[in-house]
Amino acid sequence: MPTEPVLDGQRPTRADYEAATRERWISAGAEITTMLLQGADEEDVLEHIVNVAMEIGSADTAALILPGLQGELTAEIVHGNGAGNLLGLVMPREGMSWNALRTGEGHLVDSLAAKPDLHTEALRAYGPALYAPMGTAEQPVGVLLLMRSVGGHVFDAADLRRAQSFAKQAALALVLADARQAQAQARLVEERERIARDLHDLAIQQLFATGMQLEVVRRRAGRGLDKAGLIAIVDEALTSVDSSVREIRSVVRSLRDPDAASGVVERLRRESSLARTGLGFAPSLLITLDGRSVGDDAEDEELFDSVIVGALADDVVAVVREGLANAARHAQASSVSARISLSTQGGGVTVEVEDDGIGLGNVSGRKSGTWNLAARARQHAGESVVRDAPSGHGTLLHWHAPVTLDPAQGAPSPRP
Ligand SMILES: Nc1ncnc2c1ncn2[C@@H]1O[C@H](COP(=O)(O)OP(=O)(O)O)[C@@H](O)[C@H]1O
Ligand SMILES: [Mg+2]
């Protein structure tokens, strides 16, 4: 009598096979999550779900049945035997797909071909079937349908359990991906509002003021008066046009590249723009590199961004934020200026936030804000003071950190 070649303990047992299948379902589920986290296209993920389910479930045909626009359930993605006949099939309300979706419970059919009360004739071409709902009864996503040919091995309870938990995990990943997309959408709307505000408050106001200056020039020129005065006004208008161009350029940059990790200069501009709400007016922001105003020259901005990076960049931004917040909360000021200057000749980076408000008065004891500023300075062997402004009115926050420049960074050329 022929016997199977058995080496005791080496032939895979039924239990080994089950364990391996379970393992495969679990890692397939994890893979779906990873795909979605990495930002894969949802359509690709759905295709992938159907493919792996068909393979691991040893099915001849697999279909993903999803709710359509009119609330109907349609076989949206079908792979395997007879896929063409099933694609686009609308599932009847009283059928098994709907039942699985409504209840959140899957079920097995020994043979669709032999099922007396089958509602969908196209399914009669198949034998054993497994319906696994994706999602829960409260948050249904769809139904995963696995089928084998007529006469094929029937699916068992363990198959159902595993396919079902895979389908649930895939559904959860899809729901989370949707939520993330909605969040990204909300951020986009917020970002647009900020851009509109920036354009209105900074660029448009400035252009409006320039228009008025030119109006004055025209009136005076019409009367043939005061050549020197006219030149002065025109000069002023030109400066103001330059600065409008800069504002608009920075808004455009943030439009073009909203997701790119921003350089510190861009982050400071945002900080200043955001502070407007608390202050009730726009603070003035001056960022300088070796005394030159950054923004006049793209290379200066690049150099600034390449020197102030990492923890130092975070600290500089945080110091400006705290200074502006203090001015908004305590100063009752009518103007505030934030100045950030970087000296590449060993001077380091200095942040000053100055307001023309009521001044410090007799503040007793340090509070967390000033304490944090000092701590941030100490980390870079720097210093931080908050004191009365030298003008006699208001408060000056002075924060400084030495910066050791990489010799290669002295010039704005990248290191080899
Ligand atoms: N720009 C400012 N104008 C007036 N007072 C200020 C200013 N900045 C700080 N102060 C005073 O110093 C105190 C300490 O500031 P801070 O440590 O930032 O604490 P907080 O802002 O949480 O009150 C404030 O409570 C306020 O009385
Ligand atoms: Mg504070």
JSON list of C-alpha atoms in Angstrom, two decimals, residues 21 34 63 82-83 107 124 136 168 187 202 275 307 334 381:
[
{"chain": "A", "resi": 21, "resn": "THR", "atom": "CA", "xyz": [-3.02, 31.23, 6.68]},
{"chain": "A", "resi": 34, "resn": "THR", "atom": "CA", "xyz": [0.77, 50.81, 5.79]},
{"chain": "A", "resi": 63, "resn": "ALA", "atom": "CA", "xyz": [-15.46, 41.17, -5.47]},
{"chain": "A", "resi": 82, "resn": "GLY", "atom": "CA", "xyz": [-16.18, 35.62, -14.71]},
{"chain": "A", "resi": 83, "resn": "ALA", "atom": "CA", "xyz": [-15.21, 39.04, -13.40]},
{"chain": "A", "resi": 107, "resn": "HIS", "atom": "CA", "xyz": [-21.94, 34.58, 6.38]},
{"chain": "A", "resi": 124, "resn": "ARG", "atom": "CA", "xyz": [-25.54, 31.12, -9.86]},
{"chain": "A", "resi": 136, "resn": "THR", "atom": "CA", "xyz": [-19.35, 47.82, 11.30]},
{"chain": "A", "resi": 168, "resn": "LYS", "atom": "CA", "xyz": [-12.74, 45.07, 9.27]},
{"chain": "A", "resi": 187, "resn": "ARG", "atom": "CA", "xyz": [-6.21, 72.86, 6.68]},
{"chain": "A", "resi": 202, "resn": "LEU", "atom": "CA", "xyz": [-0.53, 93.68, 3.92]},
{"chain": "A", "resi": 275, "resn": "ALA", "atom": "CA", "xyz": [-0.15, 87.75, 15.84]},
{"chain": "A", "resi": 307, "resn": "VAL", "atom": "CA", "xyz": [21.98, 78.79, 9.28]},
{"chain": "A", "resi": 334, "resn": "SER", "atom": "CA", "xyz": [-0.34, 100.75, 19.55]},
{"chain": "A", "resi": 381, "resn": "ALA", "atom": "CA", "xyz": [24.64, 79.52, 25.76]}
]
